Coordinates of N, CA and C in Angstrom, one line a residue:
X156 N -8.2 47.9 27.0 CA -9.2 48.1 28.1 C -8.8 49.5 28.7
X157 N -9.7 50.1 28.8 CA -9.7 51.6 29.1 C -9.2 51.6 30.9
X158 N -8.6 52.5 31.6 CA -8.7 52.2 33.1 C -9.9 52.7 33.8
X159 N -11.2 53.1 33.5 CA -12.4 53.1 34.4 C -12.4 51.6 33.9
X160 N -12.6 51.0 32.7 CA -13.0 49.5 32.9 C -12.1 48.3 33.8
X161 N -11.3 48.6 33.5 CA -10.3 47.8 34.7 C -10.3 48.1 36.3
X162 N -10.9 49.7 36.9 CA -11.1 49.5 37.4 C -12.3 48.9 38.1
X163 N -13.2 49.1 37.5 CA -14.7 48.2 37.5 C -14.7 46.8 37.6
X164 N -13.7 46.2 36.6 CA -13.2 44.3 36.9 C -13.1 44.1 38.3
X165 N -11.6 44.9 38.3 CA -11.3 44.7 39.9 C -12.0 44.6 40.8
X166 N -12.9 45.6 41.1 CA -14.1 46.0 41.7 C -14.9 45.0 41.7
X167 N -15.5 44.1 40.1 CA -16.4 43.7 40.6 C -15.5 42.1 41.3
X168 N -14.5 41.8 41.0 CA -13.8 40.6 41.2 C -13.9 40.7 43.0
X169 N -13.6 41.8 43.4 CA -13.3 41.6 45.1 C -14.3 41.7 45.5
X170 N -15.9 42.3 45.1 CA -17.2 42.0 44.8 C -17.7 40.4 46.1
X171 N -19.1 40.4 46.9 CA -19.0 39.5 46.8 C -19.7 38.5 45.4
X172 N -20.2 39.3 45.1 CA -20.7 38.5 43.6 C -19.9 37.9 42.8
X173 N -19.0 38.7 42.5 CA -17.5 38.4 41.8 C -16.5 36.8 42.4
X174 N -16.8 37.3 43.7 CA -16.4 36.0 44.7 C -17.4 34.2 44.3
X175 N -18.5 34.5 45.0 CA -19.9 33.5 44.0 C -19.5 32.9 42.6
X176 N -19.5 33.9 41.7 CA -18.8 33.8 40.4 C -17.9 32.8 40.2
X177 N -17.1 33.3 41.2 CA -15.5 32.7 40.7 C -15.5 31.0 41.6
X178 N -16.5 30.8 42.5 CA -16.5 29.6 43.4 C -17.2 28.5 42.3
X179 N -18.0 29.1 41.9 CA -19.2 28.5 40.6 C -18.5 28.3 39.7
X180 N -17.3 29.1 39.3 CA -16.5 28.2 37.9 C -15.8 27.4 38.8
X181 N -14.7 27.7 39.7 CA -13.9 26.6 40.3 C -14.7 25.4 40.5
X182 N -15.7 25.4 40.7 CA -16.6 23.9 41.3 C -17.0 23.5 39.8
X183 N -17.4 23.8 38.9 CA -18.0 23.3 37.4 C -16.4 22.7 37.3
X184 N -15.1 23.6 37.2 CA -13.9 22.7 36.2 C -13.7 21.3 36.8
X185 N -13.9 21.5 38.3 CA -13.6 19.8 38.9 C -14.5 19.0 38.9
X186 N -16.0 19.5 38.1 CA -17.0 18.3 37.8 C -16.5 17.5 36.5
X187 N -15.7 18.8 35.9 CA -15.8 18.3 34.2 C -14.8 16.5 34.2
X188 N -15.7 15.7 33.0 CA -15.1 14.4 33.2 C -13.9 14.3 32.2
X189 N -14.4 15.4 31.0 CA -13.6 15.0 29.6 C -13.2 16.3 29.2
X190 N -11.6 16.9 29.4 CA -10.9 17.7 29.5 C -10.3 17.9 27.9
X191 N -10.4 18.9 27.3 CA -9.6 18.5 25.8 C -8.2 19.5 25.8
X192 N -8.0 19.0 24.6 CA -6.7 19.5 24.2 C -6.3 21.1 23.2
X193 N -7.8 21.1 23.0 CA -8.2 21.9 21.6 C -7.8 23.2 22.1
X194 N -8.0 23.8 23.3 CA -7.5 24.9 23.6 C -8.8 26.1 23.6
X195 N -8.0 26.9 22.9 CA -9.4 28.2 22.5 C -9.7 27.9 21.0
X196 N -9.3 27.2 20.2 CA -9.5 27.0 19.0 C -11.1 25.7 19.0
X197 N -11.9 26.4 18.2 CA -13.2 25.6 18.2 C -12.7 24.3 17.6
X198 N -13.2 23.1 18.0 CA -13.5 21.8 17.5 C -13.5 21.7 15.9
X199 N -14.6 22.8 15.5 CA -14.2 22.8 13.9 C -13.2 23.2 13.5
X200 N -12.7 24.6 13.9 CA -10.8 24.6 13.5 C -9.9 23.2 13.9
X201 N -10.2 22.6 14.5 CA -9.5 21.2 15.0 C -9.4 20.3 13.8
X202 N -10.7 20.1 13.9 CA -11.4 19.0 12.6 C -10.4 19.8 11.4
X203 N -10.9 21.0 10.8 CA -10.4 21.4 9.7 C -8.7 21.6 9.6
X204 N -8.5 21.5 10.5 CA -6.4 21.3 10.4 C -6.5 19.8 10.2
X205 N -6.6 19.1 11.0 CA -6.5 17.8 10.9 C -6.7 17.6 9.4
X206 N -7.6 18.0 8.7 CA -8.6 17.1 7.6 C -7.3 17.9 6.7
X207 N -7.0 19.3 6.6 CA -5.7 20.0 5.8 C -4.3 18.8 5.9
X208 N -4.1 18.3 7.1 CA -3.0 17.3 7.6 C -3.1 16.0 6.6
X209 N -4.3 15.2 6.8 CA -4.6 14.0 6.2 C -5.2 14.1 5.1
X210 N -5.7 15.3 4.3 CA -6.3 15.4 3.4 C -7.5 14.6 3.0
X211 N -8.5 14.0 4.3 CA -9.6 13.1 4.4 C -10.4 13.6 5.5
X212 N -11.5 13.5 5.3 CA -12.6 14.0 5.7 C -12.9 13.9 7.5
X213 N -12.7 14.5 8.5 CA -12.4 14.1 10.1 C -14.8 13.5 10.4
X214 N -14.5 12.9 11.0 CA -15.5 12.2 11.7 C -16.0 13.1 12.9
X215 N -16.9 12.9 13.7 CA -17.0 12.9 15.1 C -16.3 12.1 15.9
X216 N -16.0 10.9 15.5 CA -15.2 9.9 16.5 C -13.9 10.2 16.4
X217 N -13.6 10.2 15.3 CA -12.7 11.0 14.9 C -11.6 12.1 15.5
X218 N -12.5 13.0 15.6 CA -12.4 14.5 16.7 C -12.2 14.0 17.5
X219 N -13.5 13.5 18.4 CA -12.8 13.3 19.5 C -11.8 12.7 19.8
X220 N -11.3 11.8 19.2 CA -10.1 11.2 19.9 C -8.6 11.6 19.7
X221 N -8.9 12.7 18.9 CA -8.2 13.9 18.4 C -7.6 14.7 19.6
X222 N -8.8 15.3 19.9 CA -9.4 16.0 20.6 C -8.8 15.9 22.5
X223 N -9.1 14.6 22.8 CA -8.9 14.2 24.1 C -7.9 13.1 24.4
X224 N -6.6 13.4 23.4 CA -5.6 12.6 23.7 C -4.0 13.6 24.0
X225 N -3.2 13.4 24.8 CA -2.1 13.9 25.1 C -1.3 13.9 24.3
X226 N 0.1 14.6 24.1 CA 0.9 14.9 23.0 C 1.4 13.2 22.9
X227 N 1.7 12.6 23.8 CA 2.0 11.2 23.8 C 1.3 10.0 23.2
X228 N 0.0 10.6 22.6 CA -1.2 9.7 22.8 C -2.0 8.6 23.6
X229 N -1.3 9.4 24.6 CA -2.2 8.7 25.9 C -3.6 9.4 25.9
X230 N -4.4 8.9 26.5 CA -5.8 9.8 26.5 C -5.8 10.6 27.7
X231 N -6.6 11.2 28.0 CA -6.3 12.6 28.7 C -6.8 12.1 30.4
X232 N -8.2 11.1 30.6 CA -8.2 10.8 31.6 C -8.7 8.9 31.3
X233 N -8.9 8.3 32.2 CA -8.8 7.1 32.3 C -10.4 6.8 31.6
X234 N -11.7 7.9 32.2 CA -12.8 8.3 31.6 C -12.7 8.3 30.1
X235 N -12.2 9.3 29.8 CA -12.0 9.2 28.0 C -11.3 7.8 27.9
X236 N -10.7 7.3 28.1 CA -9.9 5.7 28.1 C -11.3 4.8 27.3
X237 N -12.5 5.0 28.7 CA -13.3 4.4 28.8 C -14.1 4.5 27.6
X238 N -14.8 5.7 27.5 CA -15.3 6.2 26.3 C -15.0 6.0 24.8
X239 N -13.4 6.3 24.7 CA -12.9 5.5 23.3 C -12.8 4.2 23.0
X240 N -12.9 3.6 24.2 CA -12.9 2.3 23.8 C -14.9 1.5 23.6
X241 N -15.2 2.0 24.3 CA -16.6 1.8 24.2 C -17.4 2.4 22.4
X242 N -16.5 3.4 22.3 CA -16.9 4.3 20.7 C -16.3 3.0 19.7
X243 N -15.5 3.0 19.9 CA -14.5 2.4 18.9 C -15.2 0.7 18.9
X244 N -16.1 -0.1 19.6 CA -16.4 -1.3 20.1 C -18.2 -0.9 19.1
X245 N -18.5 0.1 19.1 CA -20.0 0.5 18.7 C -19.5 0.5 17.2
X246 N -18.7 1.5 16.3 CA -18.4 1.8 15.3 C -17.9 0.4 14.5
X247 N -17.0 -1.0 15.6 CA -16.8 -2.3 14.6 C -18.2 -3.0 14.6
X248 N -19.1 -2.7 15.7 CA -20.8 -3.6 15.4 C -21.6 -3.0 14.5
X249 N -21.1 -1.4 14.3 CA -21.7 -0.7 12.9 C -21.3 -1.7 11.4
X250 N -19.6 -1.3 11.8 CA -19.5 -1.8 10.6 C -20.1 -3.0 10.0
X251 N -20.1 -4.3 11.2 CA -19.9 -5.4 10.9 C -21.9 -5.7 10.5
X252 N -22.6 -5.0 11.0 CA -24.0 -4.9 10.8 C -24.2 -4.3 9.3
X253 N -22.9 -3.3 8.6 CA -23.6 -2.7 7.2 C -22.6 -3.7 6.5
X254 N -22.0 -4.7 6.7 CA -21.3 -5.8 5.9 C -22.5 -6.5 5.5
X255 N -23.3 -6.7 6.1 CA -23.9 -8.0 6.4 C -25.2 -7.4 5.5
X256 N -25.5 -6.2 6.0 CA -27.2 -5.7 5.6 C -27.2 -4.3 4.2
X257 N -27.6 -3.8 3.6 CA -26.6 -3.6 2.2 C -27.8 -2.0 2.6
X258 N -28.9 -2.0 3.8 CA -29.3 -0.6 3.4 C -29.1 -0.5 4.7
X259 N -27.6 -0.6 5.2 CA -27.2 0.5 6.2 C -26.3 1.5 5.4
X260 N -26.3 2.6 5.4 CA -25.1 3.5 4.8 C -23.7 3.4 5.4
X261 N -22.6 2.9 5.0 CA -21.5 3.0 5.8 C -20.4 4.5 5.5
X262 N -21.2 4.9 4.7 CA -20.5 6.2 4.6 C -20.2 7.5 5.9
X263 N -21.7 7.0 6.5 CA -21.8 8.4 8.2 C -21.6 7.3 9.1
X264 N -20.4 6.7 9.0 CA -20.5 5.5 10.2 C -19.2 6.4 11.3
X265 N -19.2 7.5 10.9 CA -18.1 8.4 11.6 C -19.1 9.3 12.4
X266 N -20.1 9.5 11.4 CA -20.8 10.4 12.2 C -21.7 9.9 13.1

């Protein structure tokens, strides 16, 4: 960053605009319900280490639970708690629906 650009940041940060700005992200992060782990690395980089790790194909449910669980494997908030368990409750009525009926595909039961 060149210093006319840095000084222009600063500028615009003490800005009241700059100010607005910054109140409007603070108030979006404490709406957010489902916080992940992934970092700055996209979801697909996630997926595709994982799938290099297990050498099998990562899911959407998959991901996420990937995705929104602590180094402990606790899940990240009590919300995602909620959510995995509700995913995970849909995906055994999938299964148990393509046991039974032979033109469900159980192959995208991840997706």
């Amino acid at each position: 960053m060149l210093r006319y650009q840095c000084e222009d940041a600063v500028r615009f940060w003490n800005s009241k605009k700059g100010e607005d700005r910054e109140c409007v992200g603070t108030t979006s992060r404490q709406k957010q319900k489902f916080t992940h782990i992934a970092g700055s690395k996209s979801f697909a980089c996630a997926a595709e280490d994982e799938e290099q790790l297990s050498s099998q194909k990562v899911g959407r449910l998959q991901l996420f639970d990937i995705t929104h669980k602590k180094k402990d494997g606790s899940p990240m908030t009590t919300e995602v708690a909620e959510v995995m368990e509700k995913l995970k409750d849909k995906k055994a009525e999938y299964e148990m629906i393509a046991s039974s009926d032979s033109s469900v595909n159980i192959d995208g039961i991840d997706n």
